[in-house]
Tab-separated table of C-alpha atoms in Angstrom:
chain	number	residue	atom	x	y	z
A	1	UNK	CA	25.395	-133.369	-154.572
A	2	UNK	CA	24.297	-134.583	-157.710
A	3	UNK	CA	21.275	-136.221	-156.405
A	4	UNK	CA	20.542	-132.880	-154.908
A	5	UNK	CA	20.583	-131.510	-158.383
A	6	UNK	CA	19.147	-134.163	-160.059
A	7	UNK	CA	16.037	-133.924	-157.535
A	8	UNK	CA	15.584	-130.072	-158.876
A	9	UNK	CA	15.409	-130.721	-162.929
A	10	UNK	CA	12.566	-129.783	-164.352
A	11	UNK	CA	11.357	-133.769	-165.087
A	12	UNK	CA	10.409	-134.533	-161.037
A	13	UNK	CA	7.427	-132.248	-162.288
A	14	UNK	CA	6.060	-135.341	-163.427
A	15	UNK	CA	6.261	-136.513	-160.118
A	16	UNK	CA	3.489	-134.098	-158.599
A	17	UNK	CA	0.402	-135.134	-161.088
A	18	UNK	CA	-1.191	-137.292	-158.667
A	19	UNK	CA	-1.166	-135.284	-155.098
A	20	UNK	CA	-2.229	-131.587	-156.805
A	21	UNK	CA	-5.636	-131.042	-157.600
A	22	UNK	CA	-6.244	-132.091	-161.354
A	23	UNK	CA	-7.213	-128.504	-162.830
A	24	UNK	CA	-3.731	-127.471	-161.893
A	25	UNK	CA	-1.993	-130.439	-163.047
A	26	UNK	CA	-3.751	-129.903	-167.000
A	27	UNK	CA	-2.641	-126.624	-166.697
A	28	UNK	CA	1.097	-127.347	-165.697
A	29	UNK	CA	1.064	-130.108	-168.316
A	30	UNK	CA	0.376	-126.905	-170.945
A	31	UNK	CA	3.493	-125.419	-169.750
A	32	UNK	CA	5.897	-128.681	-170.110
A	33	UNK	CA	7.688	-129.405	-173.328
A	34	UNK	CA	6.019	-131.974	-175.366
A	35	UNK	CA	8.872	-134.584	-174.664
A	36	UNK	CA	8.263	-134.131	-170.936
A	37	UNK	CA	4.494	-134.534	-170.928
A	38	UNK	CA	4.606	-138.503	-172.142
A	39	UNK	CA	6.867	-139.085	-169.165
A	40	UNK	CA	4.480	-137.638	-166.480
A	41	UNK	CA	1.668	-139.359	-167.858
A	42	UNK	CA	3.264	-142.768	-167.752
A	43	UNK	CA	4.700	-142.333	-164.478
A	44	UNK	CA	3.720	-145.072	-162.195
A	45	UNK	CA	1.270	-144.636	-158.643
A	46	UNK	CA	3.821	-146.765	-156.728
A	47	UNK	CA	6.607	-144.027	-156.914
A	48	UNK	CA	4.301	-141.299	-156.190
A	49	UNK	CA	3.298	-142.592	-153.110
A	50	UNK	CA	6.844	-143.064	-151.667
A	51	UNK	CA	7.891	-139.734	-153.216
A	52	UNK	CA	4.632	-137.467	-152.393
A	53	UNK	CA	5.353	-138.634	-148.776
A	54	UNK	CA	8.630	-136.313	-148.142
A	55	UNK	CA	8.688	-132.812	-147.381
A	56	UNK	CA	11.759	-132.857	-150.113
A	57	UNK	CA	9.460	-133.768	-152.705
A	58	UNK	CA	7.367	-130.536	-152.319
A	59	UNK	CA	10.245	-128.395	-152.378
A	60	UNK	CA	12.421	-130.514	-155.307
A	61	UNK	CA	9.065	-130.236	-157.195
A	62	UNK	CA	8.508	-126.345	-156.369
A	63	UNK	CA	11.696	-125.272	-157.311
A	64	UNK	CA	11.787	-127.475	-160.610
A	65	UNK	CA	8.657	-125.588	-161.712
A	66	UNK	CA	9.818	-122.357	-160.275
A	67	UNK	CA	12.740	-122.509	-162.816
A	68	UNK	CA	10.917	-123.829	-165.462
A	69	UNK	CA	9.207	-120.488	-165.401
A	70	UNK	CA	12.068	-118.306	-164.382
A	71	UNK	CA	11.307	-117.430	-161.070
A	72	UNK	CA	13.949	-115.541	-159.536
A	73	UNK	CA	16.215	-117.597	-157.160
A	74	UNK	CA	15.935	-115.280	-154.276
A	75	UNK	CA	11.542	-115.536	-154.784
A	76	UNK	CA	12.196	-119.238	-154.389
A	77	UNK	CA	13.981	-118.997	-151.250
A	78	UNK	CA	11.827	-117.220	-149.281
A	79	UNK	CA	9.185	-119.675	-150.318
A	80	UNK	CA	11.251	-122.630	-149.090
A	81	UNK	CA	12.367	-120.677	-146.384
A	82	UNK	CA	8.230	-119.648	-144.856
A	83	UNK	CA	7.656	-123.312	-145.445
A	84	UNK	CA	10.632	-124.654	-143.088
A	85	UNK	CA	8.225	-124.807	-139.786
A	86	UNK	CA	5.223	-125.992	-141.303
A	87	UNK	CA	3.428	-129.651	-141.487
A	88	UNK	CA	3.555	-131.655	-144.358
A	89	UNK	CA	-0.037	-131.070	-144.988
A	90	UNK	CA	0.214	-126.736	-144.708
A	91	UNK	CA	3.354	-126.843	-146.807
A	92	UNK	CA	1.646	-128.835	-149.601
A	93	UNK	CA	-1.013	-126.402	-149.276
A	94	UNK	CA	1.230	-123.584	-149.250
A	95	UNK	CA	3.075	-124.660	-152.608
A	96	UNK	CA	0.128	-125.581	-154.213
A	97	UNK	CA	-1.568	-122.610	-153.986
A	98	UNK	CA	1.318	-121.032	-154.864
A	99	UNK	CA	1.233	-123.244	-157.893
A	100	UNK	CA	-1.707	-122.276	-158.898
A	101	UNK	CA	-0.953	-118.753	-158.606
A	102	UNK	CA	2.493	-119.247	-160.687
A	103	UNK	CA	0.455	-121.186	-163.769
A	104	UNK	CA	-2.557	-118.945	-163.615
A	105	UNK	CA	0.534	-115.791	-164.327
A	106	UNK	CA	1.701	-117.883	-167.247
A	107	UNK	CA	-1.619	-118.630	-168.715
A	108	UNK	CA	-1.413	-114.520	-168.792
A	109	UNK	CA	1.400	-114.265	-170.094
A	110	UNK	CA	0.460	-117.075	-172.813
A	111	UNK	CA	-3.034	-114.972	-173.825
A	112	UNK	CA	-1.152	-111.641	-173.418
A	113	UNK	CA	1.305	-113.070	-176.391
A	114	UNK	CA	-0.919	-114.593	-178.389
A	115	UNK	CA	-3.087	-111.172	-178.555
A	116	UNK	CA	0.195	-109.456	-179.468
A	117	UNK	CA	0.694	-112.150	-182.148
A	118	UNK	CA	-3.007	-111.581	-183.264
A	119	UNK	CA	-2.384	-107.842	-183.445
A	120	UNK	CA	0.781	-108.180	-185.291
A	121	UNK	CA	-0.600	-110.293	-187.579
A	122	UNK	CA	-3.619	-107.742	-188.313
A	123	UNK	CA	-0.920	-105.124	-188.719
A	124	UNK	CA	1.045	-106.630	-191.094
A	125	UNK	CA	-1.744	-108.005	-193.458
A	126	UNK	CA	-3.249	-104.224	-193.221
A	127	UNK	CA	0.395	-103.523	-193.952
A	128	UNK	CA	0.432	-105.778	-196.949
A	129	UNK	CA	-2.921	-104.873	-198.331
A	130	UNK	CA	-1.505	-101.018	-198.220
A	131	UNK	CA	1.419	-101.724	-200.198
A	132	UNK	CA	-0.290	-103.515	-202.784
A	133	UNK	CA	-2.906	-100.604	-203.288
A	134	UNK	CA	-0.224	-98.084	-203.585
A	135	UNK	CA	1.609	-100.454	-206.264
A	136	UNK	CA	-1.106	-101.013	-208.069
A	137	UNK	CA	-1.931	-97.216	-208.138
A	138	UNK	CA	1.698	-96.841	-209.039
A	139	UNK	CA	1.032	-99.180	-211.878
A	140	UNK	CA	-2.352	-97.636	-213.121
A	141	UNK	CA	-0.410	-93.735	-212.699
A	142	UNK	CA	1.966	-94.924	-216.458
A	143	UNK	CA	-1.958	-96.084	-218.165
A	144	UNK	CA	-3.537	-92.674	-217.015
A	145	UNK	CA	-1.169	-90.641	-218.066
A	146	UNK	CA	-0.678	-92.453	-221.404
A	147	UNK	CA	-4.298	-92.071	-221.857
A	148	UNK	CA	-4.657	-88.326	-221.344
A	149	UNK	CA	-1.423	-87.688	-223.313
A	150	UNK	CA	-2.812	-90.072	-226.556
A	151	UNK	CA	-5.796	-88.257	-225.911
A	152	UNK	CA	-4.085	-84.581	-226.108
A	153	UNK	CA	-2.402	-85.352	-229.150
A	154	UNK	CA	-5.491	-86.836	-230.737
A	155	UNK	CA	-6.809	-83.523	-230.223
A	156	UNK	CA	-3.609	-81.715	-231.606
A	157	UNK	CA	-4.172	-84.047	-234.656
A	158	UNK	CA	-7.777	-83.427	-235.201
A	159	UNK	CA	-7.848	-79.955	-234.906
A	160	UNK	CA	-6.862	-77.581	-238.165
């Protein structure tokens, strides 16, 4: 059991670098935590070739990424579960492009947030830049009114 569960942690993602197309593996890399990323790099050909061969590894590697992302559990079964009759070769395709539809949603996601963040920011330093013209207009309000009250009594003074 636990080498069941050890095949689905998110680190056999470093075992897929070599047998997806290289676009999507730069793009997955993106997505991994910086600790993770060293790993898959140094990974070495030898293990790839003996892992890339099973139908497991496509589904162990699938499901890692699939959590990595929350994907709901019951979306990953019926993924595993259309690629049960398939070849090797169709269900590598299959999960691939499936892969590639999974990271292009995150790099979405990713741009969606970072506009937010770049509108939030925007709002806040148009925020900012409000607050200090109303203080400063709160400030200048004392010196105005100081002014036209010297000036009244200057008048009162001068005048017989």
């Amino acid at each position: 059991m636990s080498n069941i569960q050890n095949d689905l942690l998110p680190h056999c993602l470093k075992q897929f670098h070599d047998t997806v197309p290289k676009e999507i593996m730069i793009e997955t890399l993106t997505y991994l935590p910086l600790s993770q990323k060293g790993t898959v790099l140094r990974i070495s050909k030898s293990i790839h070739s003996h892992l890339t061969e099973t139908p497991r590894y496509f589904q162990s590697v699938f499901v890692s990424y699939c959590c990595n992302i929350s994907v709901p559990r019951s979306t990953i079964d019926s993924y595993l579960k259309s690629i049960e009759t398939m070849s090797t070769t169709d269900a590598h395709q299959y999960l691939t492009l499936n892969l590639q539809e999974m990271v292009a949603h995150q790099k979405k996601l990713r741009q969606e947030e970072e506009m937010l963040k770049r509108s939030q920011g925007l709002l806040m330093k148009r925020m900012a830049e409000r607050e200090k013209k109303i203080r400063e207009q709160k400030e200048q309000q004392p010196c105005v009114r100081q002014l036209y009250c010297k000036r009244i009594y200057e008048r009162e003074m001068t005048m017989p």
